[in-house]
CSV table of C-alpha atoms in Angstrom, one decimal:
chain,number,residue,atom,x,y,z
A,1,MET,CA,0.0,0.0,0.0
A,2,SER,CA,1.4,3.4,-1.0
A,3,ARG,CA,0.6,6.6,1.0
A,4,LYS,CA,0.0,9.8,-0.8
A,5,LYS,CA,2.8,12.2,-0.1
A,6,THR,CA,1.8,15.2,2.1
A,7,LEU,CA,2.6,18.4,0.6
A,8,PRO,CA,3.3,21.6,2.6
A,9,SER,CA,1.3,24.6,3.1
A,10,ILE,CA,3.0,27.7,2.1
A,11,THR,CA,2.5,31.4,3.0
A,12,LYS,CA,4.2,34.1,1.1
A,13,PRO,CA,3.5,37.7,-0.2
A,14,PHE,CA,1.0,37.8,-3.0
A,15,SER,CA,3.6,39.3,-5.4
A,16,HIS,CA,5.9,36.3,-4.9
A,17,VAL,CA,3.1,33.7,-5.3
A,18,HIS,CA,1.7,35.4,-8.2
A,19,ALA,CA,4.9,36.1,-10.1
A,20,THR,CA,6.0,32.4,-9.4
A,21,LEU,CA,2.7,30.9,-10.7
A,22,LYS,CA,2.6,33.2,-13.7
A,23,THR,CA,6.3,32.4,-14.6
A,24,MET,CA,5.5,28.7,-14.6
A,25,GLY,CA,2.5,29.2,-17.0
A,26,PHE,CA,-0.6,29.3,-14.8
A,27,THR,CA,-3.4,31.7,-15.5
A,28,GLU,CA,-5.1,33.5,-12.8
A,29,LEU,CA,-8.9,33.0,-12.3
A,30,PRO,CA,-10.0,35.5,-9.4
A,31,SER,CA,-12.2,34.2,-6.6
A,32,ARG,CA,-13.7,35.6,-3.3
A,33,GLU,CA,-11.1,34.4,-0.9
A,34,GLY,CA,-8.0,34.6,-3.0
A,35,SER,CA,-7.2,33.4,-6.5
A,36,THR,CA,-7.5,30.2,-8.4
A,37,TYR,CA,-4.5,29.4,-10.9
A,38,GLU,CA,-5.0,27.0,-13.8
A,39,LEU,CA,-2.6,25.1,-15.9
A,40,THR,CA,-3.6,22.8,-18.6
A,41,PHE,CA,-1.8,19.5,-19.2
A,42,ARG,CA,-2.1,17.9,-22.6
A,43,ASP,CA,-1.9,14.1,-23.2
A,44,SER,CA,0.2,13.5,-26.3
A,45,ALA,CA,-1.6,10.1,-27.0
A,46,SER,CA,-5.2,11.2,-26.9
A,47,LEU,CA,-4.5,15.0,-27.5
A,48,GLN,CA,-6.9,15.6,-24.5
A,49,GLU,CA,-6.4,18.6,-22.3
A,50,TYR,CA,-6.7,18.3,-18.5
A,51,PRO,CA,-6.9,21.7,-16.4
A,52,TYR,CA,-5.1,21.6,-13.1
A,53,ARG,CA,-5.9,24.1,-10.4
A,54,ILE,CA,-4.0,25.7,-7.5
A,55,TYR,CA,-6.0,27.5,-4.9
A,56,THR,CA,-4.7,30.4,-2.9
A,57,HIS,CA,-6.3,32.2,0.1
A,58,THR,CA,-5.8,35.8,1.2
A,59,GLN,CA,-4.9,35.8,4.9
A,60,GLU,CA,-6.0,38.8,7.3
A,61,ASN,CA,-2.3,39.9,7.4
A,62,GLY,CA,-2.3,40.3,3.5
A,63,GLN,CA,-0.1,37.2,2.9
A,64,THR,CA,-1.1,34.6,0.4
A,65,HIS,CA,-1.6,31.0,1.7
A,66,ILE,CA,-1.3,27.9,-0.6
A,67,ASP,CA,-2.1,24.5,0.6
A,68,LEU,CA,-0.6,22.3,-2.3
A,69,ASN,CA,-2.7,19.3,-0.9
A,70,GLU,CA,-5.9,21.3,-2.3
A,71,ALA,CA,-4.4,21.3,-5.9
A,72,GLY,CA,-5.7,19.0,-8.3
A,73,PHE,CA,-7.2,18.2,-11.8
A,74,VAL,CA,-10.7,19.9,-12.3
A,75,ALA,CA,-12.1,16.4,-13.6
A,76,GLN,CA,-11.0,13.7,-11.2
A,77,ASP,CA,-11.7,10.8,-13.6
A,78,ASN,CA,-9.7,9.1,-16.3
A,79,ILE,CA,-6.6,11.5,-16.0
A,80,PRO,CA,-3.7,9.8,-18.0
A,81,VAL,CA,-0.6,8.8,-16.1
A,82,SER,CA,1.5,11.1,-18.3
A,83,ALA,CA,-0.5,14.1,-17.1
A,84,THR,CA,-0.6,13.0,-13.4
A,85,ALA,CA,3.2,12.6,-13.5
A,86,ALA,CA,3.8,16.0,-15.1
A,87,ALA,CA,1.4,17.6,-12.4
A,88,GLN,CA,3.6,15.9,-9.6
A,89,GLU,CA,6.7,17.2,-11.1
A,90,MET,CA,5.3,20.6,-11.5
A,91,LEU,CA,4.0,20.7,-7.9
A,92,ALA,CA,7.6,19.6,-6.6
A,93,GLU,CA,9.3,22.5,-8.7
A,94,LEU,CA,6.4,24.8,-7.5
A,95,GLN,CA,7.2,23.8,-3.9
A,96,GLN,CA,10.9,24.6,-4.3
A,97,TYR,CA,10.3,27.9,-5.8
A,98,MET,CA,8.0,29.0,-3.1
A,99,GLU,CA,10.1,27.9,-0.2
A,100,TYR,CA,13.5,28.7,-1.5
A,101,GLY,CA,13.1,30.9,-4.7
A,102,PRO,CA,14.8,30.1,-8.1
A,103,ALA,CA,18.0,28.5,-8.1
A,104,LYS,CA,20.7,31.2,-7.4
A,105,THR,CA,23.7,31.2,-9.7
A,106,LYS,CA,27.1,32.6,-8.6
A,107,PRO,CA,27.6,35.8,-10.3
A,108,THR,CA,30.3,35.9,-12.8
A,109,GLU,CA,33.0,38.6,-13.1
A,110,SER,CA,31.8,41.4,-15.4
A,111,THR,CA,33.7,42.5,-18.4
A,112,PRO,CA,35.6,45.8,-17.9
A,113,ILE,CA,33.9,48.6,-19.4
A,114,GLY,CA,37.0,49.3,-21.6
A,115,LYS,CA,36.6,45.9,-23.2
A,116,ALA,CA,33.0,45.6,-23.5
A,117,MET,CA,31.6,46.0,-27.0
A,118,ASN,CA,28.4,48.0,-25.9
A,119,GLY,CA,26.9,50.5,-28.3
A,120,LYS,CA,28.8,49.2,-31.4
A,121,MET,CA,26.8,48.4,-34.4
A,122,ALA,CA,29.6,46.5,-36.2
A,123,ASN,CA,32.8,45.0,-35.1
A,124,ASN,CA,35.0,45.6,-38.1
A,125,GLU,CA,35.3,47.5,-41.4
A,126,LYS,CA,33.7,44.7,-43.4
A,127,GLU,CA,30.6,44.8,-41.2
A,128,VAL,CA,30.4,48.7,-41.4
A,129,ARG,CA,30.4,48.4,-45.2
A,130,GLN,CA,27.7,45.7,-45.2
A,131,LEU,CA,25.6,47.8,-42.7
A,132,GLY,CA,26.0,50.9,-44.9
A,133,LYS,CA,24.7,49.0,-47.9
A,134,VAL,CA,21.6,47.8,-46.0
A,135,MET,CA,20.9,51.3,-44.6
A,136,ALA,CA,21.3,52.8,-48.1
A,137,SER,CA,18.4,50.6,-49.4
A,138,LEU,CA,16.0,51.8,-46.5
A,139,PRO,CA,13.4,54.5,-47.5
A,140,THR,CA,13.8,58.0,-45.8
A,141,ASN,CA,11.0,59.2,-43.6
A,142,SER,CA,9.7,61.5,-46.4
A,143,GLN,CA,9.6,58.4,-48.7
A,144,VAL,CA,7.6,56.5,-46.0
A,145,MET,CA,5.3,59.5,-45.5
A,146,GLU,CA,4.5,59.6,-49.3
A,147,LYS,CA,3.2,56.0,-49.2
A,148,GLY,CA,0.8,57.0,-46.3
A,149,MET,CA,2.6,55.4,-43.6
A,150,MET,CA,4.1,56.6,-40.3
A,151,PRO,CA,7.8,56.8,-40.1
A,152,ASP,CA,9.6,55.5,-37.1
A,153,PRO,CA,9.8,57.9,-34.0
A,154,LEU,CA,12.9,60.0,-33.7
A,155,GLN,CA,15.5,58.3,-31.9
């Protein structure tokens, strides 16, 4: 007999919860006590879609509470194993992001400003000539206006 893994309840600021769920592909469905977030899983064999929802609750202190055990598919019957496995993997990833934030990478040394190539349109004379030919073939603002179009705004 296997037990269902108990998932944690997480309380975080709304901005963190909302940004994390949106980044993971969820769409927000407003509700009275908080928000419901939905993500659709697609079964590649049957091409059926299975909506999966996570419910958030706004607490009195303004924090947003998520009980990951409440999360689940809208329709509970005939959910393919592939969709269920994808949902479990997504929940584990969501739990990690909610509790610890995204994986932090060690900052690398930045390039000194003297060596950086910022603001350059071309790296050598050959590229400058090629860029000049491309720009020569572009219409001027007056030619664009003669065709009844709006030119690009001034840079």
